[in-house]
Structures are given as C-alpha cells and as structure tokens.
C-alpha cells in the first residue's frame, strides 16, 4: 500500500430542486462564476478546469430540518469570512435564511452552512 491518493476531488455535488437558482446563490456567496450549466446540472468553480460545487436537480428533495435531526443536514459547508456579521447580512440579502446557532444559515434549498471567522493562518477574504 502506498501513500499516493486514490483520486482528487472533482466537485461536491449538492441535490436541490432548482440547480440554477442554487448555483446563482453560491456563485454570489463565494465569488466564483457558473462555469457549466444544463437544465439538471450546474457547476460553480473558479474556472471551467477547476473543481468546485455542482448542483443536481432532485425534484422530491426534502429540505433538512437542522438542528432537528428528523431530516439530516445532508451536507454542510463552512464559508470562511472576514466579518461574520457583515457576511450574515450579505447572505440574507442573497436569499439565505438564518437558522438556530452561531452564524448558521440555510441556502435557498434549505442546506445548512456556517459563516466561520477567518483563521489567522488564512489570508483575508477581502484584502485591503
């Protein structure tokens, strides 16, 4: 057995009822463009040859009920930000809704995500 990886992450695929709406939300939150779009599958990434987030149509999706475990969160993104309060206002304006907990929100399809204060080792999200 070697220490070589088996593979490399291509995309995190997120089920949702409306892939384009979900991609538009995350594109605005993360500042990356939509780089591929079909009716049932849309990708947000830095460029067309970079891995990113992909959104796949799932018409019968039941949105998570976090923090109630009745419907598990299904996936969870931590978004690194310089200022949690400012970022919170921005994601709410983009269509997120606030959930119970510190800086916890749901995207338009109901997937929970957290706005995490940028750790000291990371460069500023918005330098200047």
PDB file of C-alpha atoms in Angstrom:
ATOM      1  CA  UNK A   1       0.000   0.000   0.000  1.00  0.00           C
ATOM      2  CA  UNK A   2       1.333   3.464  -0.873  1.00  0.00           C
ATOM      3  CA  UNK A   3       0.659   6.924   0.451  1.00  0.00           C
ATOM      4  CA  UNK A   4      -0.458   8.040  -3.002  1.00  0.00           C
ATOM      5  CA  UNK A   5      -4.038   9.295  -3.156  1.00  0.00           C
ATOM      6  CA  UNK A   6      -6.655   7.225  -4.916  1.00  0.00           C
ATOM      7  CA  UNK A   7      -8.024  10.287  -6.644  1.00  0.00           C
ATOM      8  CA  UNK A   8      -8.644  14.012  -6.404  1.00  0.00           C
ATOM      9  CA  UNK A   9     -11.869  15.838  -5.576  1.00  0.00           C
ATOM     10  CA  UNK A  10     -13.699  16.898  -8.717  1.00  0.00           C
ATOM     11  CA  UNK A  11     -16.903  18.504  -7.397  1.00  0.00           C
ATOM     12  CA  UNK A  12     -19.056  18.379  -4.296  1.00  0.00           C
ATOM     13  CA  UNK A  13     -22.482  17.509  -5.742  1.00  0.00           C
ATOM     14  CA  UNK A  14     -25.460  19.045  -3.968  1.00  0.00           C
ATOM     15  CA  UNK A  15     -29.014  17.836  -4.589  1.00  0.00           C
ATOM     16  CA  UNK A  16     -31.563  20.637  -4.933  1.00  0.00           C
ATOM     17  CA  UNK A  17     -34.911  21.347  -6.604  1.00  0.00           C
ATOM     18  CA  UNK A  18     -33.565  24.201  -8.805  1.00  0.00           C
ATOM     19  CA  UNK A  19     -29.890  23.836  -9.824  1.00  0.00           C
ATOM     20  CA  UNK A  20     -29.589  27.251 -11.490  1.00  0.00           C
ATOM     21  CA  UNK A  21     -31.079  29.126  -8.518  1.00  0.00           C
ATOM     22  CA  UNK A  22     -28.840  27.229  -6.103  1.00  0.00           C
ATOM     23  CA  UNK A  23     -25.764  27.861  -8.281  1.00  0.00           C
ATOM     24  CA  UNK A  24     -26.594  31.573  -8.554  1.00  0.00           C
ATOM     25  CA  UNK A  25     -26.791  31.817  -4.755  1.00  0.00           C
ATOM     26  CA  UNK A  26     -23.456  30.064  -4.153  1.00  0.00           C
ATOM     27  CA  UNK A  27     -21.816  31.930  -7.038  1.00  0.00           C
ATOM     28  CA  UNK A  28     -22.722  35.215  -5.333  1.00  0.00           C
ATOM     29  CA  UNK A  29     -21.663  33.995  -1.870  1.00  0.00           C
ATOM     30  CA  UNK A  30     -18.291  32.582  -2.973  1.00  0.00           C
ATOM     31  CA  UNK A  31     -17.472  34.953  -5.839  1.00  0.00           C
ATOM     32  CA  UNK A  32     -16.914  32.136  -8.332  1.00  0.00           C
ATOM     33  CA  UNK A  33     -18.775  32.047 -11.659  1.00  0.00           C
ATOM     34  CA  UNK A  34     -21.148  29.469 -13.040  1.00  0.00           C
ATOM     35  CA  UNK A  35     -18.813  27.543 -15.349  1.00  0.00           C
ATOM     36  CA  UNK A  36     -21.153  24.848 -16.654  1.00  0.00           C
ATOM     37  CA  UNK A  37     -24.921  24.739 -16.931  1.00  0.00           C
ATOM     38  CA  UNK A  38     -27.503  22.245 -18.146  1.00  0.00           C
ATOM     39  CA  UNK A  39     -31.146  22.100 -17.082  1.00  0.00           C
ATOM     40  CA  UNK A  40     -30.453  19.485 -14.393  1.00  0.00           C
ATOM     41  CA  UNK A  41     -26.782  20.150 -13.505  1.00  0.00           C
ATOM     42  CA  UNK A  42     -24.895  23.400 -12.850  1.00  0.00           C
ATOM     43  CA  UNK A  43     -21.289  23.961 -11.687  1.00  0.00           C
ATOM     44  CA  UNK A  44     -19.775  26.878  -9.763  1.00  0.00           C
ATOM     45  CA  UNK A  45     -15.955  26.976  -9.795  1.00  0.00           C
ATOM     46  CA  UNK A  46     -13.068  29.393 -10.233  1.00  0.00           C
ATOM     47  CA  UNK A  47     -12.844  28.461 -13.931  1.00  0.00           C
ATOM     48  CA  UNK A  48     -14.009  25.654 -16.253  1.00  0.00           C
ATOM     49  CA  UNK A  49     -10.995  23.469 -15.428  1.00  0.00           C
ATOM     50  CA  UNK A  50     -11.143  23.814 -11.618  1.00  0.00           C
ATOM     51  CA  UNK A  51     -13.134  21.661  -9.209  1.00  0.00           C
ATOM     52  CA  UNK A  52     -15.954  23.316  -7.324  1.00  0.00           C
ATOM     53  CA  UNK A  53     -19.561  22.902  -6.277  1.00  0.00           C
ATOM     54  CA  UNK A  54     -22.108  21.255  -8.540  1.00  0.00           C
ATOM     55  CA  UNK A  55     -25.883  21.352  -8.170  1.00  0.00           C
ATOM     56  CA  UNK A  56     -28.011  18.463  -9.386  1.00  0.00           C
ATOM     57  CA  UNK A  57     -31.791  18.521  -9.796  1.00  0.00           C
ATOM     58  CA  UNK A  58     -33.610  16.456  -7.163  1.00  0.00           C
ATOM     59  CA  UNK A  59     -37.314  17.283  -7.555  1.00  0.00           C
ATOM     60  CA  UNK A  60     -38.526  15.389  -4.484  1.00  0.00           C
ATOM     61  CA  UNK A  61     -35.823  16.663  -2.143  1.00  0.00           C
ATOM     62  CA  UNK A  62     -36.936  17.143   1.438  1.00  0.00           C
ATOM     63  CA  UNK A  63     -35.044  20.093   2.881  1.00  0.00           C
ATOM     64  CA  UNK A  64     -33.025  19.465   6.040  1.00  0.00           C
ATOM     65  CA  UNK A  65     -34.632  20.405   9.343  1.00  0.00           C
ATOM     66  CA  UNK A  66     -31.388  21.291  11.161  1.00  0.00           C
ATOM     67  CA  UNK A  67     -30.921  21.328  14.098  1.00  0.00           C
ATOM     68  CA  UNK A  68     -33.851  18.874  14.376  1.00  0.00           C
ATOM     69  CA  UNK A  69     -32.432  15.502  13.226  1.00  0.00           C
ATOM     70  CA  UNK A  70     -35.753  14.423  11.676  1.00  0.00           C
ATOM     71  CA  UNK A  71     -34.259  15.217   8.238  1.00  0.00           C
ATOM     72  CA  UNK A  72     -30.427  15.215   8.386  1.00  0.00           C
ATOM     73  CA  UNK A  73     -28.476  18.142   7.027  1.00  0.00           C
ATOM     74  CA  UNK A  74     -27.242  16.052   4.040  1.00  0.00           C
ATOM     75  CA  UNK A  75     -24.211  18.290   3.530  1.00  0.00           C
ATOM     76  CA  UNK A  76     -22.688  21.255   5.282  1.00  0.00           C
ATOM     77  CA  UNK A  77     -20.369  23.989   4.031  1.00  0.00           C
ATOM     78  CA  UNK A  78     -18.210  26.212   6.207  1.00  0.00           C
ATOM     79  CA  UNK A  79     -17.663  29.543   4.470  1.00  0.00           C
ATOM     80  CA  UNK A  80     -14.604  31.488   5.661  1.00  0.00           C
ATOM     81  CA  UNK A  81     -15.345  35.206   6.135  1.00  0.00           C
ATOM     82  CA  UNK A  82     -13.535  38.269   7.476  1.00  0.00           C
ATOM     83  CA  UNK A  83     -16.569  39.626   9.350  1.00  0.00           C
ATOM     84  CA  UNK A  84     -19.357  37.236  10.363  1.00  0.00           C
ATOM     85  CA  UNK A  85     -21.988  39.928  10.967  1.00  0.00           C
ATOM     86  CA  UNK A  86     -21.342  41.645   7.641  1.00  0.00           C
ATOM     87  CA  UNK A  87     -21.297  38.309   5.794  1.00  0.00           C
ATOM     88  CA  UNK A  88     -24.522  37.309   7.544  1.00  0.00           C
ATOM     89  CA  UNK A  89     -26.293  40.403   6.239  1.00  0.00           C
ATOM     90  CA  UNK A  90     -24.953  39.679   2.753  1.00  0.00           C
ATOM     91  CA  UNK A  91     -26.131  36.046   2.604  1.00  0.00           C
ATOM     92  CA  UNK A  92     -29.561  37.013   3.947  1.00  0.00           C
ATOM     93  CA  UNK A  93     -29.828  39.593   1.154  1.00  0.00           C
ATOM     94  CA  UNK A  94     -28.961  36.850  -1.341  1.00  0.00           C
ATOM     95  CA  UNK A  95     -31.820  34.632  -0.137  1.00  0.00           C
ATOM     96  CA  UNK A  96     -30.389  32.649   2.789  1.00  0.00           C
ATOM     97  CA  UNK A  97     -32.351  32.293   5.993  1.00  0.00           C
ATOM     98  CA  UNK A  98     -30.928  32.272   9.486  1.00  0.00           C
ATOM     99  CA  UNK A  99     -31.041  29.033  11.491  1.00  0.00           C
ATOM    100  CA  UNK A 100     -30.546  28.464  15.223  1.00  0.00           C
ATOM    101  CA  UNK A 101     -26.906  28.592  16.260  1.00  0.00           C
ATOM    102  CA  UNK A 102     -23.935  30.888  15.879  1.00  0.00           C
ATOM    103  CA  UNK A 103     -23.733  32.187  12.306  1.00  0.00           C
ATOM    104  CA  UNK A 104     -25.713  29.247  10.886  1.00  0.00           C
ATOM    105  CA  UNK A 105     -27.830  29.790   7.768  1.00  0.00           C
ATOM    106  CA  UNK A 106     -29.684  27.782   5.137  1.00  0.00           C
ATOM    107  CA  UNK A 107     -29.219  28.285   1.421  1.00  0.00           C
ATOM    108  CA  UNK A 108     -32.313  28.654  -0.816  1.00  0.00           C
ATOM    109  CA  UNK A 109     -32.763  24.848  -0.989  1.00  0.00           C
ATOM    110  CA  UNK A 110     -32.517  24.545   2.811  1.00  0.00           C
ATOM    111  CA  UNK A 111     -28.954  23.186   3.117  1.00  0.00           C
ATOM    112  CA  UNK A 112     -27.289  24.459   6.309  1.00  0.00           C
ATOM    113  CA  UNK A 113     -23.995  26.332   6.148  1.00  0.00           C
ATOM    114  CA  UNK A 114     -21.890  28.256   8.639  1.00  0.00           C
ATOM    115  CA  UNK A 115     -20.054  31.534   8.316  1.00  0.00           C
ATOM    116  CA  UNK A 116     -16.721  30.857  10.016  1.00  0.00           C
ATOM    117  CA  UNK A 117     -14.372  33.605  11.157  1.00  0.00           C
ATOM    118  CA  UNK A 118     -11.225  33.507   9.039  1.00  0.00           C
ATOM    119  CA  UNK A 119      -8.435  31.733  10.933  1.00  0.00           C
ATOM    120  CA  UNK A 120      -5.170  33.609  11.457  1.00  0.00           C
ATOM    121  CA  UNK A 121      -3.268  31.376   9.025  1.00  0.00           C
ATOM    122  CA  UNK A 122      -5.525  32.287   6.104  1.00  0.00           C
ATOM    123  CA  UNK A 123      -5.116  35.455   4.039  1.00  0.00           C
ATOM    124  CA  UNK A 124      -8.003  37.954   4.193  1.00  0.00           C
ATOM    125  CA  UNK A 125     -11.010  37.118   2.068  1.00  0.00           C
ATOM    126  CA  UNK A 126     -11.290  40.801   1.120  1.00  0.00           C
ATOM    127  CA  UNK A 127      -7.761  42.286   1.324  1.00  0.00           C
ATOM    128  CA  UNK A 128      -7.430  45.979   1.644  1.00  0.00           C
TER     129      UNK A 128
END
